[in-house]
PDB file of C-alpha atoms in Angstrom:
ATOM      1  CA  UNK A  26      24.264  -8.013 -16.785  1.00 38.00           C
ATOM      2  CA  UNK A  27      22.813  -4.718 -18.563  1.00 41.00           C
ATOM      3  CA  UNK A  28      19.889  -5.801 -17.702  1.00 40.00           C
ATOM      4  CA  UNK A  29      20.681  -6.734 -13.629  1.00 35.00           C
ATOM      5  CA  UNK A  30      22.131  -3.411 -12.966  1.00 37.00           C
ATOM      6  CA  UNK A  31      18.873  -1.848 -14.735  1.00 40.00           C
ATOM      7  CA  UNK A  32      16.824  -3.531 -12.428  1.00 45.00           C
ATOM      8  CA  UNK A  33      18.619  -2.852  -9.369  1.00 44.00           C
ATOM      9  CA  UNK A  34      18.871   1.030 -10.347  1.00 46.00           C
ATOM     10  CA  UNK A  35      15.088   1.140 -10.805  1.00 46.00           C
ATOM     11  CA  UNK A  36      14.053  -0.690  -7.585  1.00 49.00           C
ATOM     12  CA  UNK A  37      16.493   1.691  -5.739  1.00 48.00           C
ATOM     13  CA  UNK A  38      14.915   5.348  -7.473  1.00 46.00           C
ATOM     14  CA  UNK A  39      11.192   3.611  -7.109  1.00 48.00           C
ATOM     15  CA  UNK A  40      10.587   5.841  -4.336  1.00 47.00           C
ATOM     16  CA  UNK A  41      11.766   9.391  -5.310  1.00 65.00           C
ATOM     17  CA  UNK A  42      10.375  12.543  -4.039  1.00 88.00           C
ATOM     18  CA  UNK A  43       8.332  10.950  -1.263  1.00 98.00           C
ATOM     19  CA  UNK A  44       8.083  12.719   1.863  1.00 98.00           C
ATOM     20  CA  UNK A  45       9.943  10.929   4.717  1.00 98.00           C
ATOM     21  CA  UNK A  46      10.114  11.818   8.426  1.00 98.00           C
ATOM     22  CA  UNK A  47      12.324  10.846  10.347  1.00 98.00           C
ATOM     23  CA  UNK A  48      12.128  10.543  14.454  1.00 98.00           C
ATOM     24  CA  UNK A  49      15.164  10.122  16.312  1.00 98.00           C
ATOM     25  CA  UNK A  50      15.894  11.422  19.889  1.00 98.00           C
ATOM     26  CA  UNK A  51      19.314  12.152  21.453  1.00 97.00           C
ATOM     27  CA  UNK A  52      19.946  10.247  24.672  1.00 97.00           C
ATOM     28  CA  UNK A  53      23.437   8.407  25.776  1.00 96.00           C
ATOM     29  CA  UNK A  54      22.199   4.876  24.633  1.00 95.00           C
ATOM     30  CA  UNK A  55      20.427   5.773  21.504  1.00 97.00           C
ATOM     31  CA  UNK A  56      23.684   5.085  19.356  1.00 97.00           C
ATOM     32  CA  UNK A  57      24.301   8.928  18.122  1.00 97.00           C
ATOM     33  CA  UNK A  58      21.062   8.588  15.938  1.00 98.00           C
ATOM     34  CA  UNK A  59      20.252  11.983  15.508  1.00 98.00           C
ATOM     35  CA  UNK A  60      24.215  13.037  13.969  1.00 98.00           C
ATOM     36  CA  UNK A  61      23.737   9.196  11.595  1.00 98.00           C
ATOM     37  CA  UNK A  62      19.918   9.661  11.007  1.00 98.00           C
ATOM     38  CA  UNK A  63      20.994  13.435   9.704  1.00 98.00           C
ATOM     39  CA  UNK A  64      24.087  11.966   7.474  1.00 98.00           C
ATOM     40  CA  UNK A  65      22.002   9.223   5.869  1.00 98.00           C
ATOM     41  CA  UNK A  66      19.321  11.763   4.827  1.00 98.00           C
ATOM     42  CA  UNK A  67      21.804  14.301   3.340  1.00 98.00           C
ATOM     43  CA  UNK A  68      24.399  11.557   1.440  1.00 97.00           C
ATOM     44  CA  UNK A  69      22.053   8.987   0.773  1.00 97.00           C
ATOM     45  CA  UNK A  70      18.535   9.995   0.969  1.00 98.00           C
ATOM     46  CA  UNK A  71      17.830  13.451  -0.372  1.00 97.00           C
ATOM     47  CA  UNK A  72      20.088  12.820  -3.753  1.00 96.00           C
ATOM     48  CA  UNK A  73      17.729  10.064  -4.418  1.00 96.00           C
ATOM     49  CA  UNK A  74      15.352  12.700  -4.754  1.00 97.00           C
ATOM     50  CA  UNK A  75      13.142  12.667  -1.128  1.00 98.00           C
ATOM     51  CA  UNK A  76      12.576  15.242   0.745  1.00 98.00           C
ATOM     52  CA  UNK A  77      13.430  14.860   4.429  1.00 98.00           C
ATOM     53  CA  UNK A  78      11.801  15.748   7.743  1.00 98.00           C
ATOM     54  CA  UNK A  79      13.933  14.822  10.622  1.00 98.00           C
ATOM     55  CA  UNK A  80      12.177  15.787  14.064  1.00 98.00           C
ATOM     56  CA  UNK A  81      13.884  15.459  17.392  1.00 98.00           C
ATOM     57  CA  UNK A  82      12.418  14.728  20.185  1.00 97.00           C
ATOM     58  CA  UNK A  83      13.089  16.390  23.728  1.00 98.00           C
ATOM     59  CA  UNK A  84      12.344  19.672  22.577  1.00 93.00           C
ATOM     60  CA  UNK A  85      11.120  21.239  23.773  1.00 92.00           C
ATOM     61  CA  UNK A  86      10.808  18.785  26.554  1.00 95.00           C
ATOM     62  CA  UNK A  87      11.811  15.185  27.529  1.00 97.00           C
ATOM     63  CA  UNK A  88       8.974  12.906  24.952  1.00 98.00           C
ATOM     64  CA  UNK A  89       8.009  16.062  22.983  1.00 98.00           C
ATOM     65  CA  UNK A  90       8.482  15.579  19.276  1.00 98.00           C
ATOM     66  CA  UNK A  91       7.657  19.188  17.994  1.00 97.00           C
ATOM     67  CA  UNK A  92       6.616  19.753  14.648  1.00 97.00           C
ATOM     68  CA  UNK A  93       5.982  15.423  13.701  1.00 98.00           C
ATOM     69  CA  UNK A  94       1.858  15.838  13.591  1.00 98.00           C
ATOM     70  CA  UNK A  95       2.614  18.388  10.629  1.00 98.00           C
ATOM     71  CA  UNK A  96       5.212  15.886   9.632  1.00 98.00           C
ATOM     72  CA  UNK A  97       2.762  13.022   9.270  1.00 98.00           C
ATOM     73  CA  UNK A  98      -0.149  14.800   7.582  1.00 97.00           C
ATOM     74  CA  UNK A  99       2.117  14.574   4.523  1.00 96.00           C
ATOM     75  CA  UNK A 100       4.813  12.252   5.366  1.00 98.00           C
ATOM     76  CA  UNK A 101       4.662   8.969   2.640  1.00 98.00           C
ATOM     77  CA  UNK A 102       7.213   6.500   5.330  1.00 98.00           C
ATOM     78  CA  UNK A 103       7.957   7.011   9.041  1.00 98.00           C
ATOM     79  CA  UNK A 104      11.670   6.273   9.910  1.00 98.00           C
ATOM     80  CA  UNK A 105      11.961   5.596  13.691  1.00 98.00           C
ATOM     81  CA  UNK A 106      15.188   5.599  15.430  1.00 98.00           C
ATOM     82  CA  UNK A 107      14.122   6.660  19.541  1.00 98.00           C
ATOM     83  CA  UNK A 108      13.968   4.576  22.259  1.00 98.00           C
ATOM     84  CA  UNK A 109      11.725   4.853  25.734  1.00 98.00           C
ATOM     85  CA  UNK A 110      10.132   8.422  24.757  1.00 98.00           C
ATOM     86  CA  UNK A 111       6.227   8.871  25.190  1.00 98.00           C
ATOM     87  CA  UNK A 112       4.881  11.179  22.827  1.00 98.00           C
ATOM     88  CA  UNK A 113       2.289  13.729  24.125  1.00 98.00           C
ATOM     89  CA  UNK A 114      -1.464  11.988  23.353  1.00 97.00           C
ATOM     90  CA  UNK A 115      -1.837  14.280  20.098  1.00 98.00           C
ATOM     91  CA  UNK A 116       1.582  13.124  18.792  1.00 98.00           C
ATOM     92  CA  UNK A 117       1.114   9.711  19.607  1.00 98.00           C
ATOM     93  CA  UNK A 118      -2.395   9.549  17.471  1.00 98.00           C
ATOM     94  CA  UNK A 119      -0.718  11.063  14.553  1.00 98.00           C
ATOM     95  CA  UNK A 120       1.635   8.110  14.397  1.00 98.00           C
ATOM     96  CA  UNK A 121      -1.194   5.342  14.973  1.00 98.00           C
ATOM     97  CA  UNK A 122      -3.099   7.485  12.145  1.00 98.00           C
ATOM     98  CA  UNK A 123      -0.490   7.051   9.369  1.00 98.00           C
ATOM     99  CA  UNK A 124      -0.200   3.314  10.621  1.00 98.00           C
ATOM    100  CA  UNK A 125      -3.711   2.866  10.323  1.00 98.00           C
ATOM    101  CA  UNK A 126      -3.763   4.270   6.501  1.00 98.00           C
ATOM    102  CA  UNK A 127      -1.663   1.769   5.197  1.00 98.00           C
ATOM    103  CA  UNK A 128       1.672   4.142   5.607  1.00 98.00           C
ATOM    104  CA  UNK A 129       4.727   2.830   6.170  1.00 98.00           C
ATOM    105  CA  UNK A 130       7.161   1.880   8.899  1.00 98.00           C
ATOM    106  CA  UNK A 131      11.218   1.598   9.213  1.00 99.00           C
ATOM    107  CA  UNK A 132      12.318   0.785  12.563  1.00 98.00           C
ATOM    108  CA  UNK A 133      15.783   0.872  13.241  1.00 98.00           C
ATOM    109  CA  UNK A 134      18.021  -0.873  16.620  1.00 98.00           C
ATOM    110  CA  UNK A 135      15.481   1.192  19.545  1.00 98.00           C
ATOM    111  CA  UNK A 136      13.087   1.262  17.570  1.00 98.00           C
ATOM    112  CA  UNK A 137      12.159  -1.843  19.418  1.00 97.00           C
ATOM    113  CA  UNK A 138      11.789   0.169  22.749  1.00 97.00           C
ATOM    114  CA  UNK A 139      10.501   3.305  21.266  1.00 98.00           C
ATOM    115  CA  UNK A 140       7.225   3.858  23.377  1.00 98.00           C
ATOM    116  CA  UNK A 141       8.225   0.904  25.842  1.00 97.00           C
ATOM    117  CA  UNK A 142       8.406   2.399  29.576  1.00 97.00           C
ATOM    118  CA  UNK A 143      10.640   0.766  32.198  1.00 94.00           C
ATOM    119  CA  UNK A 144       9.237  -1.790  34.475  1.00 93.00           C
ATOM    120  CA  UNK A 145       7.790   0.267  37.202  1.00 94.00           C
ATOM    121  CA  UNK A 146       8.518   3.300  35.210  1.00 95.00           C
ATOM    122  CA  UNK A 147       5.652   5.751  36.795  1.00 95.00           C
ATOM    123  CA  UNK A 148       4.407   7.730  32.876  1.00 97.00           C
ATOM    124  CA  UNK A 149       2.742  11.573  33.336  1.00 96.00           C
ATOM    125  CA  UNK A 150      -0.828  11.290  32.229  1.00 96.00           C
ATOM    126  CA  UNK A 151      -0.382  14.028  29.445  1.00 96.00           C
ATOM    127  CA  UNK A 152       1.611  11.268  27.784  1.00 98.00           C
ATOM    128  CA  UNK A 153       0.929   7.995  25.399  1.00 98.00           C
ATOM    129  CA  UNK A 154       3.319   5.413  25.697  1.00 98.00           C
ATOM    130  CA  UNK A 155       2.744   2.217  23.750  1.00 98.00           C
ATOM    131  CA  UNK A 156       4.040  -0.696  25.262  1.00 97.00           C
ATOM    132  CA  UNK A 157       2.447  -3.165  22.664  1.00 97.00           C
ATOM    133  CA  UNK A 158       4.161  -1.245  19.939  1.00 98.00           C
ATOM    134  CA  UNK A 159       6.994  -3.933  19.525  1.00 97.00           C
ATOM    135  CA  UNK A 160       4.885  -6.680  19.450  1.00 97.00           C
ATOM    136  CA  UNK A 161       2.104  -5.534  17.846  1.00 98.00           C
ATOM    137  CA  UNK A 162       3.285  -3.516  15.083  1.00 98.00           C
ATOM    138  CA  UNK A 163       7.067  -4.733  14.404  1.00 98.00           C
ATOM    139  CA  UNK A 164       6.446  -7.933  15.187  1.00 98.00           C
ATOM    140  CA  UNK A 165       9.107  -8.935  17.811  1.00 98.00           C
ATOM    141  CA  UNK A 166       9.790  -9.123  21.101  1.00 97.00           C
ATOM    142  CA  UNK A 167      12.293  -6.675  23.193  1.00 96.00           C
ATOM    143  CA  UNK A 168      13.617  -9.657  25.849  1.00 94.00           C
ATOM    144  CA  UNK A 169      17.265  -8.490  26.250  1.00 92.00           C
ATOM    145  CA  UNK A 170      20.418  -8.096  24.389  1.00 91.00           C
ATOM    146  CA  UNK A 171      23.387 -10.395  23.895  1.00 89.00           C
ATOM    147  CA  UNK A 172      26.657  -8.614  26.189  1.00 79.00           C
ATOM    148  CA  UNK A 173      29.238 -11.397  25.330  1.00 76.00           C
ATOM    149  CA  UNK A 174      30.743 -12.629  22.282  1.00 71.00           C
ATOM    150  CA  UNK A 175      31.022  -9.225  20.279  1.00 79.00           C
ATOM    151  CA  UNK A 176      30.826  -8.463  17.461  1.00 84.00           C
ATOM    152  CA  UNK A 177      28.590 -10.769  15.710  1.00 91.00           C
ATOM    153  CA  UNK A 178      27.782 -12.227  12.386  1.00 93.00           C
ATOM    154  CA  UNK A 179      25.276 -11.841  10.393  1.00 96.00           C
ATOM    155  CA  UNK A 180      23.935 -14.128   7.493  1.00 97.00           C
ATOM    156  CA  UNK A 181      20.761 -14.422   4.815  1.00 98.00           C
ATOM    157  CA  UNK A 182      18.303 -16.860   6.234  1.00 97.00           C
ATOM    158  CA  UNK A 183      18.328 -20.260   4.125  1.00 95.00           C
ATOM    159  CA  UNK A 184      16.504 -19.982   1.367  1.00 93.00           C
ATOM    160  CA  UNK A 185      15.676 -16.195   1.368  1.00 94.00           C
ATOM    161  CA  UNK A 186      15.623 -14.372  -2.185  1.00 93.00           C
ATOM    162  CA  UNK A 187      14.351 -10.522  -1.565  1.00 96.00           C
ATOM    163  CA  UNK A 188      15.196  -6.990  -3.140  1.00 96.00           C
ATOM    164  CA  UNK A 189      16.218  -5.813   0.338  1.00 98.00           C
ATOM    165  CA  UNK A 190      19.238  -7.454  -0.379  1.00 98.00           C
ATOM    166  CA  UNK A 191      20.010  -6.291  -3.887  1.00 97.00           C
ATOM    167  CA  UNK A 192      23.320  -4.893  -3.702  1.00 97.00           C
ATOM    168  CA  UNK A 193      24.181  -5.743  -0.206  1.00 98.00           C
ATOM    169  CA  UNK A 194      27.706  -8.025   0.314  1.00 97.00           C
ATOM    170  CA  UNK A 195      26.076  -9.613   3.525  1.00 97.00           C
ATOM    171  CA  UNK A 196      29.473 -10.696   4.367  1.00 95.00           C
ATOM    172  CA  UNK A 197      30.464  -7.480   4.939  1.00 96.00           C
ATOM    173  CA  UNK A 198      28.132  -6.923   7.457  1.00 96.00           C
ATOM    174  CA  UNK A 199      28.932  -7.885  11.177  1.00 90.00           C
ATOM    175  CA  UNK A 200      26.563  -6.074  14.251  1.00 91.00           C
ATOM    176  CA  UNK A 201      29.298  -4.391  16.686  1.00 89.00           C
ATOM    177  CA  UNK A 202      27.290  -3.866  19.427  1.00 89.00           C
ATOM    178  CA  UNK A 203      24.895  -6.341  21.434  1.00 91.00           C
ATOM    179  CA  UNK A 204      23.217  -8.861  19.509  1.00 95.00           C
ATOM    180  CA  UNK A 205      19.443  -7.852  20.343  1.00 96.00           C
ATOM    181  CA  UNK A 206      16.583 -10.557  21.801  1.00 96.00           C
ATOM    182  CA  UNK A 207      13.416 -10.568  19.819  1.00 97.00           C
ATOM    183  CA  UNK A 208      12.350 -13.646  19.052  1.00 97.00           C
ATOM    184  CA  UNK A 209       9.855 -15.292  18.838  1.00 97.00           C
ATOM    185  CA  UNK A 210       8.652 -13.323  15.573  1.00 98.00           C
ATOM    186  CA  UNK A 211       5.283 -12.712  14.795  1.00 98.00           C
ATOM    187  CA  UNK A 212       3.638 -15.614  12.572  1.00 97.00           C
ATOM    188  CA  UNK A 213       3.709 -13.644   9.654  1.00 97.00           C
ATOM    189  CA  UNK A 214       6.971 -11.887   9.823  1.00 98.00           C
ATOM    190  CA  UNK A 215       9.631 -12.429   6.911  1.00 98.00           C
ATOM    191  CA  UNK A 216      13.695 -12.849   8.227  1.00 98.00           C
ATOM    192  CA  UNK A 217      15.949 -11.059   6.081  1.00 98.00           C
ATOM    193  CA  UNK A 218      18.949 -11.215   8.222  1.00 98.00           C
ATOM    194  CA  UNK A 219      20.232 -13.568  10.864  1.00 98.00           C
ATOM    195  CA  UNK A 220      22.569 -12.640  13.507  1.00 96.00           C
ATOM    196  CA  UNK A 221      25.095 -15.126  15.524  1.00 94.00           C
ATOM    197  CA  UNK A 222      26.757 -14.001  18.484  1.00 89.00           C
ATOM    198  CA  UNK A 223      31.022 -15.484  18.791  1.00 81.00           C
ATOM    199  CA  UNK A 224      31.915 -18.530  20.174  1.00 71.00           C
ATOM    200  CA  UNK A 225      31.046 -18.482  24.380  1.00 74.00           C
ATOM    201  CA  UNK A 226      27.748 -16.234  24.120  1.00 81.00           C
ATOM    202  CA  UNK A 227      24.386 -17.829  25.407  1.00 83.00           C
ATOM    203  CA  UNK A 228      22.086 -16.187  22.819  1.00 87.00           C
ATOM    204  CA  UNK A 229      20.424 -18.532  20.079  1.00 91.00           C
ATOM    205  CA  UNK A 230      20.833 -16.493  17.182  1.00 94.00           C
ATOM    206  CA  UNK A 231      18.314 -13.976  16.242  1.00 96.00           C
ATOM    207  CA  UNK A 232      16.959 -12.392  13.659  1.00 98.00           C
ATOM    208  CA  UNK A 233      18.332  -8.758  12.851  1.00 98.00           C
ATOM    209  CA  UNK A 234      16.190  -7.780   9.767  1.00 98.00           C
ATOM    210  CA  UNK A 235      12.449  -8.603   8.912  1.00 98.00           C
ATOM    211  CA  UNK A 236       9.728  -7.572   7.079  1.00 98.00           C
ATOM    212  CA  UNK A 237       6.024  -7.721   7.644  1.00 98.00           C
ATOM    213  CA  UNK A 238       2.375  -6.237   6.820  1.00 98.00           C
ATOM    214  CA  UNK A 239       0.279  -4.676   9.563  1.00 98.00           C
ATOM    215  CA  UNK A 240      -2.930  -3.625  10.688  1.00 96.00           C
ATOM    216  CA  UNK A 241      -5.804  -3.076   7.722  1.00 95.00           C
ATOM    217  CA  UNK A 242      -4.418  -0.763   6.490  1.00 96.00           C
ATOM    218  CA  UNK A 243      -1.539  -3.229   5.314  1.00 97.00           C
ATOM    219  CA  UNK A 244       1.675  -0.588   6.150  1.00 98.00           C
ATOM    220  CA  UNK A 245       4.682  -2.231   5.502  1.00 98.00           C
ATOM    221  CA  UNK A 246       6.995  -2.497   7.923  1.00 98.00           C
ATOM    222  CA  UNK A 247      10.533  -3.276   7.899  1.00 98.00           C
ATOM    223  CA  UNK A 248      12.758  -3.376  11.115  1.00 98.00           C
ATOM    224  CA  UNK A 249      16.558  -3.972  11.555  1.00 98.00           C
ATOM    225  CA  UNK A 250      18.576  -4.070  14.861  1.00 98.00           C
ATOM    226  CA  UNK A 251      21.093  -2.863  13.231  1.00 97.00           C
ATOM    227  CA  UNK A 252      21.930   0.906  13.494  1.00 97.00           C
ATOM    228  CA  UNK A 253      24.921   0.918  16.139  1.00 96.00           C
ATOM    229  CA  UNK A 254      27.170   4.301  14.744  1.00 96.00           C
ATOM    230  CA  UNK A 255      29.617   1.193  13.177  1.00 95.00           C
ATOM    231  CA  UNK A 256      27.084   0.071  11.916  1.00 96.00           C
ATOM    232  CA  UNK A 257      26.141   2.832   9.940  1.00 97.00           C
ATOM    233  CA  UNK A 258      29.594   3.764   8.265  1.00 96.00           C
ATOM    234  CA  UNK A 259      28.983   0.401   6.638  1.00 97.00           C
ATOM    235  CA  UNK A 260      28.172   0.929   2.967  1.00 97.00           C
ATOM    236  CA  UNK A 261      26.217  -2.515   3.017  1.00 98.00           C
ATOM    237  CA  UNK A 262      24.306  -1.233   5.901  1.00 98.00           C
ATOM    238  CA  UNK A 263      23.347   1.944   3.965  1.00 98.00           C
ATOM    239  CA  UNK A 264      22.215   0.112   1.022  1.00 98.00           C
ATOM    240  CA  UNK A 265      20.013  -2.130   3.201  1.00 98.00           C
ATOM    241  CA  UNK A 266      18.425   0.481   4.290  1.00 98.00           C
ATOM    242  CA  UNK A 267      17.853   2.215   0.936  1.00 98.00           C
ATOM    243  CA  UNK A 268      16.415  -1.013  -0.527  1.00 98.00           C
ATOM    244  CA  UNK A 269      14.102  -1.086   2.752  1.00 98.00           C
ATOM    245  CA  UNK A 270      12.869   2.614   2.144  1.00 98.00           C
ATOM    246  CA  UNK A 271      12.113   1.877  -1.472  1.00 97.00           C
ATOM    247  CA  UNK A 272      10.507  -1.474  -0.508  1.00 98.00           C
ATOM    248  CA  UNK A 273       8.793   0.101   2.374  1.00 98.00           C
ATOM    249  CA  UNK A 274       7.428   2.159   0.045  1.00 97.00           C
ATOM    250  CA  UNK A 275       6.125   0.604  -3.336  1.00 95.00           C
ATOM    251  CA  UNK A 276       2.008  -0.262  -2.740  1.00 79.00           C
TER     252      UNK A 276
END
């Protein structure tokens, strides 16, 4: 047992003092990330030893993100949490540049539609969205969302053994708030979560956590759509996404 809780202490601390930046915009259907993106750094995050960057976009205008190029040149793992915002070109480069060197991803819930526009959404020139982004670099789809049979379950694949879930009571975990669409997953993309929407929904279920490798650079990537404020007073949920920062992390 000594040795279980050893093990599970040192996976945890494997990533101390790296730099992580975090982007997270404040808008009426981006779940209150900024207020839980800020908690998670200061009880969870920054006692673990990293030191935190969290930008906000808007500022200092709508799909500005001021001060994350200066983030990245140092930043070890990106943490997104924004949905529909189009960086300026400069600020979008510096996020395909840390990509592109192997850094690290965490997307969490909207992170699914960060750089997606709107059908028919007309985008200022000055301004980089990245429609592909879901597809291409989390490896899912953004189809929809699941608006009956809340909340839902969630459950460990069959057969799935992974660190993410060291120290997680799965069966504490239930989403509150829509059940989001993304399959089908990308060929290579690893399920770490399942979720089932109640009794009387239409939705298959789908998965809620993955992992995966992209680009040549090999950045790992991990993505939950989990991240609802509910969600995030859960301690399980926490610790999922502590084991996904040090997993994100490790080479």
């Amino acid at each position: 047992m000594r040795c279980i809780l050893l093990c599970l202490a040192l996976f945890t601390c494997a990533a101390s003092a790296a730099n992580i930046a975090i982007m997270t915009v404040e808008d009426p259907n981006n779940y209150e990330s900024p207020r839980t993106m800020r908690e998670f750094a200061e009880k969870e995050l920054r006692p673990l030893g990293h030191h935190v960057t969290i930008i906000d976009g808007d500022k200092p205008k709508m799909h500005h993100f001021a001060g994350l190029v200066e983030a990245l040149k140092d930043a070890d793992l990106l943490v997104l949490f924004s949905r529909r915002r189009f960086p300026p070109k400069e600020q979008m480069a510096a996020i395909r540049a840390h990509l592109a060197a192997g850094k690290p991803l965490l997307g969490i819930r909207t992170a699914n539609h960060a750089f997606l526009p709107k059908p028919n959404e007309v985008v200022d020139a000055s301004l980089a969205p990245w429609p592909e982004f879901t597809h291409e670099v989390l490896g899912g789809e953004n189809t929809g969302y699941e608006i009956k049979g809340l909340p839902y379950s969630v459950s460990i694949p069959d057969g799935v053994k992974t660190p993410l879930l060291e120290g997680v009571n799965v069966a504490n975990i239930r989403g509150y708030q829509s059940l989001y669409q993304v399959l089908p997953l990308a060929a290579d993309a690893t399920p770490v979560l399942i979720g089932a929407a109640q009794a009387g929904a239409t939705t298959p279920p789908q998965p809620v956590a993955w992992t995966r490798i992209y680009g040549y650079g090999k950045a790992r990537i991990f993505y939950t759509s989990l991240g609802a404020p509910e969600d995030m007073r859960s301690t399980d949920v926490q610790r999922l996404l502590l084991n996904a920062v040090a997993w994100t992390l490790q080479k």
